[in-house]
Coordinates of N, CA, C and O in Angstrom, one line a residue:
M80 N -71.0 -21.8 32.3 CA -70.7 -23.2 32.5 C -69.3 -23.5 32.8 O -68.3 -22.9 32.3
S81 N -69.0 -24.3 33.9 CA -67.8 -24.7 34.3 C -67.1 -25.8 33.5 O -67.8 -26.7 33.0
W82 N -65.7 -25.8 33.4 CA -65.2 -26.9 32.8 C -65.0 -28.1 33.6 O -64.7 -29.3 33.2
L83 N -65.3 -27.9 35.0 CA -65.2 -29.1 35.9 C -66.4 -29.9 35.7 O -67.6 -29.4 35.5
P84 N -66.3 -31.2 36.0 CA -67.4 -32.1 35.9 C -68.4 -31.9 37.0 O -68.1 -31.4 38.2
K85 N -69.7 -32.2 36.9 CA -70.7 -31.9 37.8 C -70.7 -33.0 38.9 O -71.0 -32.7 40.0
S86 N -70.3 -34.2 38.5 CA -70.2 -35.3 39.6 C -69.1 -35.1 40.5 O -68.0 -34.9 40.1
P87 N -69.5 -35.2 41.9 CA -68.3 -35.1 42.8 C -67.2 -36.2 42.6 O -66.1 -35.9 42.9
K88 N -67.7 -37.4 42.2 CA -66.7 -38.5 42.0 C -65.7 -38.2 40.8 O -64.6 -38.3 40.8
A89 N -66.4 -37.6 39.8 CA -65.6 -37.3 38.6 C -64.6 -36.1 39.0 O -63.5 -36.0 38.5
R90 N -65.0 -35.1 39.8 CA -64.3 -34.0 40.1 C -63.0 -34.5 41.0 O -61.8 -34.1 40.8
R91 N -63.3 -35.5 41.9 CA -62.2 -36.1 42.8 C -61.2 -36.8 41.8 O -60.0 -36.7 42.1
R92 N -61.7 -37.6 40.9 CA -60.7 -38.2 39.9 C -59.9 -37.2 39.2 O -58.7 -37.4 39.0
L93 N -60.5 -36.1 38.7 CA -59.8 -35.0 38.0 C -58.7 -34.5 38.9 O -57.6 -34.2 38.4
W94 N -58.9 -34.2 40.1 CA -58.1 -33.6 41.0 C -56.9 -34.6 41.3 O -55.7 -34.2 41.5
I95 N -57.3 -35.8 41.3 CA -56.1 -37.0 41.6 C -55.2 -37.0 40.6 O -54.0 -37.0 40.7
V96 N -55.9 -37.0 39.3 CA -55.0 -37.0 38.0 C -54.2 -35.7 38.0 O -53.0 -35.7 37.6
A97 N -54.7 -34.6 38.3 CA -54.1 -33.2 38.2 C -52.9 -33.2 39.2 O -51.9 -32.6 38.9
A98 N -53.0 -33.9 40.3 CA -51.9 -34.0 41.3 C -51.0 -34.9 40.9 O -49.7 -34.7 41.3
A99 N -51.4 -36.1 40.4 CA -50.4 -37.2 40.0 C -49.6 -36.8 38.8 O -48.3 -37.3 38.7
A100 N -50.1 -36.1 37.8 CA -49.5 -35.8 36.7 C -48.1 -35.2 36.8 O -47.0 -35.6 36.2
P101 N -47.9 -34.1 37.5 CA -46.7 -33.4 37.8 C -45.7 -34.3 38.5 O -44.4 -34.3 38.2
V102 N -46.2 -35.1 39.5 CA -45.3 -36.0 40.2 C -44.7 -37.1 39.1 O -43.6 -37.4 39.3
L103 N -45.5 -37.7 38.3 CA -45.1 -38.6 37.3 C -44.2 -38.0 36.3 O -43.2 -38.6 36.1
A104 N -44.4 -36.8 35.9 CA -43.5 -36.1 35.0 C -42.2 -35.8 35.6 O -41.1 -36.1 35.0
L105 N -42.2 -35.4 36.9 CA -40.9 -35.2 37.6 C -40.2 -36.4 37.8 O -39.0 -36.5 37.6
A106 N -40.8 -37.5 38.1 CA -40.1 -38.9 38.3 C -39.5 -39.3 36.8 O -38.4 -39.8 36.8
V107 N -40.3 -39.2 35.7 CA -39.6 -39.6 34.4 C -38.5 -38.6 34.1 O -37.5 -39.1 33.7
G108 N -38.6 -37.4 34.4 CA -37.6 -36.4 34.1 C -36.3 -36.7 34.8 O -35.2 -36.6 34.3
L109 N -36.3 -37.0 36.1 CA -35.3 -37.3 37.1 C -34.6 -38.7 36.5 O -33.4 -38.8 36.6
S110 N -35.4 -39.6 36.2 CA -34.9 -40.9 35.7 C -34.1 -40.7 34.4 O -33.0 -41.3 34.3
L111 N -34.5 -40.0 33.5 CA -34.0 -39.6 32.3 C -32.6 -38.8 32.5 O -31.6 -39.1 31.9
W112 N -32.6 -37.9 33.4 CA -31.5 -37.2 33.7 C -30.4 -38.0 34.4 O -29.3 -37.9 34.0
A113 N -30.8 -38.9 35.3 CA -29.9 -39.9 35.9 C -29.2 -40.9 34.9 O -28.1 -41.2 35.0
M114 N -30.0 -41.2 34.0 CA -29.4 -42.1 32.8 C -28.5 -41.5 31.8 O -28.0 -42.2 31.0
K115 N -28.5 -40.2 31.7 CA -27.8 -39.6 30.6 C -26.2 -39.9 30.7 O -25.7 -39.9 29.6
D116 N -25.7 -40.1 31.9 CA -24.3 -40.5 31.9 C -24.0 -42.0 31.5 O -22.9 -42.2 31.2
N117 N -25.1 -42.7 31.4 CA -24.9 -44.1 31.0 C -25.2 -44.4 29.5 O -25.0 -45.5 29.0
V118 N -25.5 -43.4 28.7 CA -25.8 -43.4 27.3 C -24.5 -43.3 26.6 O -23.6 -42.5 26.9
T119 N -24.2 -44.3 25.7 CA -23.1 -44.3 24.9 C -23.4 -44.0 23.4 O -24.1 -44.8 22.8
Y120 N -22.9 -42.9 22.9 CA -23.5 -42.4 21.6 C -22.4 -43.0 20.6 O -21.2 -43.3 20.8
F121 N -22.9 -43.3 19.3 CA -22.0 -43.8 18.2 C -21.8 -42.7 17.4 O -22.6 -41.8 16.9
F122 N -20.3 -42.6 17.0 CA -20.0 -41.6 15.9 C -19.2 -42.4 14.8 O -18.5 -43.3 15.1
S123 N -19.2 -41.8 13.6 CA -18.3 -42.2 12.7 C -17.1 -41.2 12.6 O -17.4 -40.1 13.1
P124 N -15.9 -41.4 12.1 CA -14.9 -40.5 12.1 C -15.1 -39.1 11.6 O -14.6 -38.1 12.1
S125 N -16.0 -39.0 10.6 CA -16.4 -37.7 10.1 C -17.2 -36.9 10.9 O -17.4 -35.7 10.7
E126 N -18.0 -37.5 11.8 CA -18.9 -36.7 12.6 C -18.3 -36.5 14.0 O -18.8 -35.6 14.8
V127 N -17.1 -36.9 14.3 CA -16.4 -36.5 15.5 C -15.9 -35.1 15.6 O -15.2 -34.8 14.7
T128 N -16.5 -34.4 16.4 CA -16.0 -33.0 16.6 C -15.6 -32.8 18.1 O -16.1 -33.6 19.0
E129 N -15.0 -31.7 18.4 CA -14.8 -31.3 19.9 C -15.9 -31.2 20.6 O -16.1 -31.5 21.9
E130 N -17.0 -30.7 20.0 CA -18.3 -30.3 20.7 C -19.2 -31.7 20.9 O -19.8 -32.0 21.9
A131 N -19.2 -32.5 19.8 CA -19.9 -33.7 19.8 C -19.3 -34.7 20.8 O -20.0 -35.6 21.4
A132 N -18.0 -34.8 20.8 CA -17.2 -35.9 21.5 C -16.2 -35.1 22.3 O -15.0 -35.3 21.9
P133 N -16.4 -34.6 23.4 CA -15.4 -33.8 24.2 C -14.4 -34.9 24.9 O -14.9 -36.1 25.0
V134 N -13.4 -34.4 25.2 CA -12.4 -35.2 25.9 C -12.9 -35.9 27.3 O -13.6 -35.3 27.9
G135 N -12.7 -37.1 27.3 CA -13.2 -37.9 28.5 C -14.6 -38.4 28.4 O -15.0 -39.3 29.2
R136 N -15.4 -38.2 27.3 CA -16.7 -38.7 27.2 C -16.7 -40.0 26.5 O -16.1 -40.1 25.5
V137 N -17.3 -41.0 27.1 CA -17.2 -42.4 26.6 C -18.3 -42.4 25.4 O -19.4 -42.1 25.4
I138 N -17.7 -42.8 24.2 CA -18.5 -42.9 23.0 C -18.1 -44.2 22.3 O -17.2 -44.9 22.7
R139 N -18.9 -44.5 21.2 CA -18.4 -45.6 20.3 C -17.9 -45.0 19.0 O -18.8 -44.1 18.4
L140 N -16.9 -45.4 18.5 CA -16.4 -44.9 17.2 C -16.3 -46.1 16.2 O -15.8 -47.2 16.5
G141 N -17.0 -46.0 15.0 CA -16.9 -47.1 14.1 C -16.6 -46.7 12.9 O -16.7 -45.5 12.3
G142 N -16.0 -47.6 12.1 CA -15.5 -47.4 10.8 C -14.7 -48.5 10.3 O -14.7 -49.7 10.8
L143 N -14.0 -48.3 9.2 CA -13.1 -49.4 8.6 C -11.7 -49.0 9.0 O -11.3 -47.9 9.1
V144 N -11.0 -50.1 9.4 CA -9.5 -49.9 9.7 C -8.8 -49.7 8.4 O -8.9 -50.4 7.4
E145 N -8.1 -48.5 8.4 CA -7.5 -48.0 7.2 C -6.3 -49.0 6.8 O -5.5 -49.5 7.9
A146 N -6.2 -49.3 5.6 CA -5.1 -50.1 5.1 C -3.7 -49.6 5.4 O -3.5 -48.3 5.2
G147 N -2.7 -50.4 6.0 CA -1.4 -49.9 6.3 C -1.2 -49.1 7.5 O -0.3 -48.5 7.7
S148 N -2.4 -48.9 8.4 CA -2.3 -48.0 9.5 C -2.1 -48.8 10.9 O -1.8 -48.0 11.8
V149 N -2.1 -50.0 10.8 CA -1.9 -50.8 12.2 C -0.5 -50.8 12.6 O 0.4 -51.3 11.8
V150 N -0.1 -50.4 13.7 CA 1.2 -50.3 14.3 C 1.1 -51.0 15.7 O 0.4 -50.4 16.5
K151 N 1.8 -52.1 15.8 CA 1.8 -52.7 17.1 C 3.1 -52.4 17.9 O 4.2 -52.4 17.5
G152 N 2.9 -51.8 19.1 CA 4.0 -51.5 20.0 C 4.5 -52.7 20.9 O 3.8 -53.6 21.1
A153 N 5.7 -52.4 21.3 CA 6.4 -53.6 22.2 C 5.7 -53.6 23.5 O 5.6 -54.8 24.1
D154 N 4.9 -52.6 24.0 CA 4.2 -52.8 25.3 C 2.8 -53.3 25.1 O 2.1 -53.3 26.1
G155 N 2.4 -53.8 24.0 CA 1.0 -54.3 23.8 C 0.1 -53.2 23.3 O -1.1 -53.7 23.0
T156 N 0.6 -52.0 23.1 CA -0.5 -51.0 22.6 C -0.5 -51.1 21.0 O 0.5 -51.3 20.3
V157 N -1.7 -51.1 20.5 CA -1.8 -51.0 19.0 C -2.4 -49.7 18.6 O -3.5 -49.2 19.2
V158 N -1.9 -49.1 17.7 CA -2.4 -47.9 17.2 C -2.8 -48.1 15.7 O -2.0 -48.7 14.9
F159 N -4.1 -47.7 15.4 CA -4.4 -47.7 14.0 C -5.4 -46.6 13.6 O -5.9 -45.9 14.5
V160 N -5.8 -46.5 12.4 CA -6.5 -45.4 11.9 C -8.0 -45.9 11.5 O -8.0 -47.0 10.8
V161 N -9.0 -45.3 11.9 CA -10.4 -45.7 11.6 C -10.9 -44.7 10.6 O -10.8 -43.5 11.0
T162 N -11.5 -45.1 9.5 CA -12.1 -44.2 8.4 C -13.4 -44.6 8.1 O -13.9 -45.7 8.2
D163 N -14.2 -43.5 7.6 CA -15.4 -43.9 6.9 C -15.3 -43.2 5.5 O -16.3 -43.0 4.9
N164 N -14.1 -43.2 5.1 CA -13.9 -42.6 3.7 C -14.1 -41.1 3.4 O -13.9 -40.6 2.4
V165 N -14.4 -40.5 4.6 CA -14.6 -39.0 4.4 C -13.6 -38.4 5.6 O -13.0 -37.5 5.5
G166 N -13.6 -39.0 6.8 CA -12.8 -38.6 7.8 C -12.1 -39.8 8.5 O -12.5 -40.9 8.3
T167 N -11.0 -39.4 9.2 CA -10.3 -40.4 9.9 C -10.0 -40.1 11.4 O -10.1 -38.9 11.7
S168 N -9.8 -41.0 12.2 CA -9.5 -40.9 13.6 C -8.5 -41.9 14.0 O -8.6 -43.1 13.7
T169 N -7.5 -41.4 14.7 CA -6.4 -42.4 15.3 C -6.9 -43.1 16.5 O -7.5 -42.4 17.4
V170 N -6.8 -44.4 16.6 CA -7.2 -45.1 17.8 C -6.0 -45.8 18.4 O -5.2 -46.4 17.7
S171 N -6.0 -45.8 19.7 CA -5.0 -46.4 20.5 C -5.6 -47.4 21.4 O -6.6 -47.0 22.2
Y172 N -5.2 -48.6 21.4 CA -5.8 -49.6 22.2 C -4.7 -50.5 22.8 O -3.8 -51.0 22.2
H173 N -4.9 -50.8 24.0 CA -3.9 -51.5 24.9 C -4.6 -52.9 25.3 O -5.5 -52.8 26.0
G174 N -4.1 -54.0 24.7 CA -4.6 -55.3 24.9 C -4.7 -56.2 23.9 O -4.0 -55.7 22.8
D175 N -5.3 -57.3 23.9 CA -5.5 -58.1 22.8 C -6.7 -57.7 21.9 O -7.7 -57.6 22.4
L176 N -6.3 -57.6 20.6 CA -7.4 -57.3 19.7 C -8.2 -58.6 19.4 O -7.7 -59.7 19.6
P177 N -9.4 -58.5 18.9 CA -10.1 -59.7 18.3 C -9.3 -60.4 17.4 O -8.5 -59.8 16.5
D178 N -9.4 -61.8 17.3 CA -8.6 -62.6 16.5 C -8.8 -62.2 15.0 O -7.7 -62.3 14.2
L179 N -9.9 -61.8 14.6 CA -10.2 -61.4 13.2 C -10.1 -60.0 12.9 O -10.6 -59.5 11.8
F180 N -9.5 -59.2 13.8 CA -9.2 -57.9 13.5 C -8.2 -57.7 12.4 O -7.2 -58.4 12.4
R181 N -8.6 -56.9 11.4 CA -7.6 -56.8 10.2 C -7.9 -55.4 9.5 O -8.9 -54.8 9.7
E182 N -7.0 -55.1 8.6 CA -7.2 -53.9 7.8 C -8.3 -54.0 6.9 O -8.5 -55.1 6.4
G183 N -9.1 -53.0 6.7 CA -10.2 -53.1 5.8 C -11.5 -53.5 6.5 O -12.6 -53.5 5.9
Q184 N -11.4 -54.0 7.7 CA -12.5 -54.6 8.5 C -13.3 -53.6 9.1 O -12.7 -52.5 9.7
G185 N -14.5 -53.7 9.2 CA -15.5 -52.8 10.0 C -15.3 -53.1 11.4 O -15.4 -54.2 11.8
I186 N -15.1 -52.1 12.3 CA -15.0 -52.3 13.6 C -15.8 -51.3 14.4 O -16.1 -50.2 13.8
V187 N -16.0 -51.5 15.7 CA -16.6 -50.5 16.6 C -15.7 -50.5 17.9 O -15.3 -51.6 18.5
A188 N -15.2 -49.3 18.3 CA -14.3 -49.2 19.4 C -15.0 -48.3 20.4 O -15.7 -47.3 20.1
Q189 N -15.0 -48.8 21.6 CA -15.6 -48.0 22.8 C -14.4 -47.4 23.5 O -13.5 -48.0 24.0
G190 N -14.6 -46.0 23.9 CA -13.6 -45.4 24.7 C -13.8 -43.9 24.7 O -14.9 -43.4 24.6
S191 N -12.8 -43.2 24.8 CA -12.9 -41.7 24.9 C -11.7 -41.1 24.2 O -10.6 -41.7 24.1
F192 N -11.9 -39.8 23.8 CA -10.7 -39.1 23.2 C -10.0 -38.5 24.3 O -10.3 -38.0 25.5
R193 N -8.5 -38.5 24.1 CA -7.5 -37.9 25.0 C -7.5 -36.3 24.5 O -8.0 -36.1 23.4
P194 N -6.8 -35.4 25.2 CA -6.7 -34.1 24.9 C -6.0 -33.9 23.5 O -6.3 -33.0 22.8
D195 N -5.2 -34.9 23.1 CA -4.5 -34.7 21.7 C -5.3 -35.3 20.6 O -5.0 -35.5 19.6
R196 N -6.7 -35.7 20.9 CA -7.8 -36.1 20.0 C -7.4 -37.4 19.4 O -7.8 -37.8 18.4
V197 N -6.6 -38.3 20.2 CA -6.3 -39.6 19.8 C -7.4 -40.4 20.7 O -7.6 -40.1 21.9
F198 N -8.1 -41.2 20.0 CA -9.2 -42.1 20.6 C -8.6 -43.3 21.4 O -7.9 -44.0 20.9
E199 N -8.8 -43.2 22.8 CA -8.3 -44.2 23.6 C -9.3 -45.2 23.8 O -10.3 -45.1 24.5
A200 N -9.1 -46.5 23.2 CA -10.2 -47.5 23.2 C -10.1 -48.3 24.4 O -8.9 -48.8 24.7
S201 N -11.1 -48.7 25.0 CA -11.1 -49.6 26.1 C -11.6 -50.9 25.6 O -11.5 -52.0 26.3
Q202 N -12.3 -51.0 24.5 CA -12.9 -52.3 23.8 C -12.9 -52.1 22.4 O -13.3 -51.1 21.9
V203 N -12.5 -53.1 21.6 CA -12.6 -53.1 20.3 C -13.4 -54.3 19.8 O -13.1 -55.4 20.3
L204 N -14.4 -54.1 19.0 CA -15.3 -55.2 18.6 C -15.2 -55.5 17.1 O -15.2 -54.4 16.4
A205 N -15.2 -56.7 16.7 CA -15.1 -57.0 15.3 C -15.9 -58.3 15.2 O -16.0 -59.1 16.1
K206 N -16.6 -58.6 14.1 CA -17.3 -59.8 13.8 C -16.6 -60.8 13.0 O -15.6 -60.5 12.3
H207 N -17.0 -62.1 13.1 CA -16.2 -63.1 12.5 C -16.4 -63.3 10.9 O -15.7 -63.7 10.2
D208 N -17.5 -62.7 10.4 CA -18.0 -62.8 9.1 C -17.1 -61.8 8.3 O -17.1 -60.6 8.6
E209 N -16.5 -62.3 7.1 CA -15.5 -61.4 6.4 C -16.5 -60.2 5.7 O -15.8 -59.3 5.3
T210 N -17.7 -60.4 5.6 CA -18.5 -59.2 5.1 C -19.1 -58.4 6.0 O -19.9 -57.5 5.8
Y211 N -18.8 -58.6 7.3 CA -19.4 -58.0 8.5 C -19.2 -56.4 8.4 O -18.0 -56.0 8.2
M212 N -20.2 -55.7 8.7 CA -19.9 -54.2 8.9 C -20.9 -53.9 9.9 O -22.1 -54.2 9.7
P213 N -20.6 -53.2 11.0 CA -21.5 -52.7 12.0 C -22.7 -52.0 11.3 O -22.3 -51.3 10.3
R214 N -23.9 -52.3 11.7 CA -25.0 -51.6 11.1 C -24.9 -50.1 11.0 O -25.2 -49.5 10.0
E215 N -24.4 -49.4 12.2 CA -24.2 -48.0 12.2 C -23.3 -47.5 11.2 O -23.5 -46.6 10.4
V216 N -22.1 -48.2 10.9 CA -21.2 -47.9 10.0 C -21.6 -48.0 8.6 O -21.5 -47.2 7.7
A217 N -22.4 -49.2 8.3 CA -22.9 -49.4 7.0 C -23.9 -48.3 6.6 O -24.1 -47.8 5.5
D218 N -24.8 -47.9 7.6 CA -25.7 -46.9 7.4 C -25.0 -45.6 6.9 O -25.5 -44.8 5.9
R219 N -24.0 -45.3 7.7 CA -23.3 -44.0 7.4 C -22.5 -44.0 6.1 O -22.6 -43.1 5.3
L220 N -22.0 -45.2 5.7 CA -21.3 -45.3 4.5 C -22.4 -45.3 3.4 O -22.1 -44.7 2.3
K221 N -23.5 -45.9 3.6 CA -24.5 -45.9 2.6 C -25.0 -44.5 2.4 O -25.3 -44.1 1.2
E222 N -25.2 -43.8 3.4 CA -25.7 -42.3 3.3 C -24.7 -41.6 2.3 O -25.2 -40.6 1.7
K223 N -23.5 -41.8 2.5 CA -22.5 -41.0 1.7 C -22.2 -41.6 0.4 O -21.3 -41.0 -0.4
G224 N -22.8 -42.8 0.1 CA -22.7 -43.4 -1.2 C -21.3 -44.1 -1.4 O -20.9 -44.4 -2.5
E225 N -20.7 -44.5 -0.1 CA -19.3 -45.0 -0.2 C -19.5 -46.6 -0.1 O -18.5 -47.3 -0.4
W226 N -20.5 -47.2 0.2 CA -20.6 -48.6 0.4 C -21.9 -49.2 -0.2 O -23.0 -48.5 0.0
R227 N -21.9 -50.2 -0.9 CA -23.0 -50.8 -1.5 C -23.4 -52.0 -0.8 O -22.8 -53.0 -0.9
P228 N -24.5 -51.9 -0.1 CA -25.0 -53.0 0.7 C -25.4 -54.3 -0.1 O -25.3 -55.4 0.3
E229 N -25.8 -54.1 -1.4 CA -26.2 -55.3 -2.3 C -25.1 -56.0 -2.7 O -25.3 -57.3 -2.9
T230 N -23.9 -55.5 -2.6 CA -22.8 -56.4 -3.0 C -22.1 -57.0 -1.8 O -21.4 -58.0 -1.8
G231 N -22.2 -56.4 -0.6 CA -21.7 -56.9 0.6 C -20.3 -56.7 0.8 O -19.5 -57.3 1.7
E232 N -19.7 -55.7 0.0 CA -18.2 -55.6 0.1 C -18.0 -54.1 0.4 O -18.8 -53.2 0.3
A233 N -16.7 -54.0 1.0 CA -16.3 -52.7 1.3 C -16.1 -52.0 0.0 O -15.9 -52.5 -1.0
P234 N -15.9 -50.6 0.1 CA -15.5 -49.8 -1.0 C -14.2 -50.2 -1.7 O -13.4 -50.8 -1.0
P235 N -14.0 -50.1 -2.9 CA -12.8 -50.5 -3.7 C -11.6 -50.1 -3.0 O -10.5 -50.7 -3.0
S236 N -11.6 -48.9 -2.5 CA -10.3 -48.2 -2.0 C -10.0 -48.8 -0.5 O -8.9 -48.7 -0.1
Q237 N -11.0 -49.5 0.0 CA -10.9 -50.3 1.3 C -10.9 -51.7 1.2 O -11.5 -52.4 2.1
A238 N -10.3 -52.2 0.2 CA -10.4 -53.8 0.1 C -9.7 -54.4 1.3 O -8.6 -53.9 1.8
S239 N -10.4 -55.6 1.7 CA -9.9 -56.3 2.8 C -8.5 -57.1 2.5 O -8.3 -57.5 1.6
R240 N -7.7 -56.8 3.5 CA -6.3 -57.4 3.5 C -6.0 -58.0 4.8 O -6.5 -57.5 5.9
S241 N -5.5 -59.2 4.9 CA -5.0 -59.7 6.1 C -3.8 -59.0 6.7 O -3.0 -58.6 5.9
L242 N -3.6 -59.1 8.1 CA -2.4 -58.5 8.6 C -1.3 -59.4 8.4 O -1.2 -60.5 8.4

C-alpha cells in the first residue's frame, strides 16, 4: 500500500504542496537573515560581555544612572555610569539629554561600544514619570531582587536625586 493518495487530484495537490513548501521555507529564511542586522538587542550592564555586545554592534543598554557619575564636558559630551546594581557601564553621549534625565533615573541608551568598552550612545531615552523604569530594566532588577515593583521605588542605594 502506497502512502500517496489514490485520487489524481489529491496527488497533484500533494505534489504542489511538496514543491511549494521548500520555496516558502527558503523565502522565510532569507527574510529572517536579511532582518538580523535591523534587530536591536537590549542588555543590562551586568549582561554586557565582549561576545554578547561586540564593538560596533548597535544595542540598547538600560539601567539606573549612578549617583554622582554624571560629568558634562565643555564640548557638549556627557559621560555617566549606568548600573543595574550588579554591573556598571560607562556611557558617553554627545547632545542634549532629555529634560528629566537625572541620577537614579531609569534610562535606556541606544548605541554601540567603542574598543575601550565605553558605550557611545546615539540616543538616550527617559520618561517623565518620577517612578518610571523601563520594563526591561525593571524585569532584570526584579529577577535579581534589587527592585520592588509593588513600592514603585528604586532600590535604597539608588535613591533619586536631581542634578
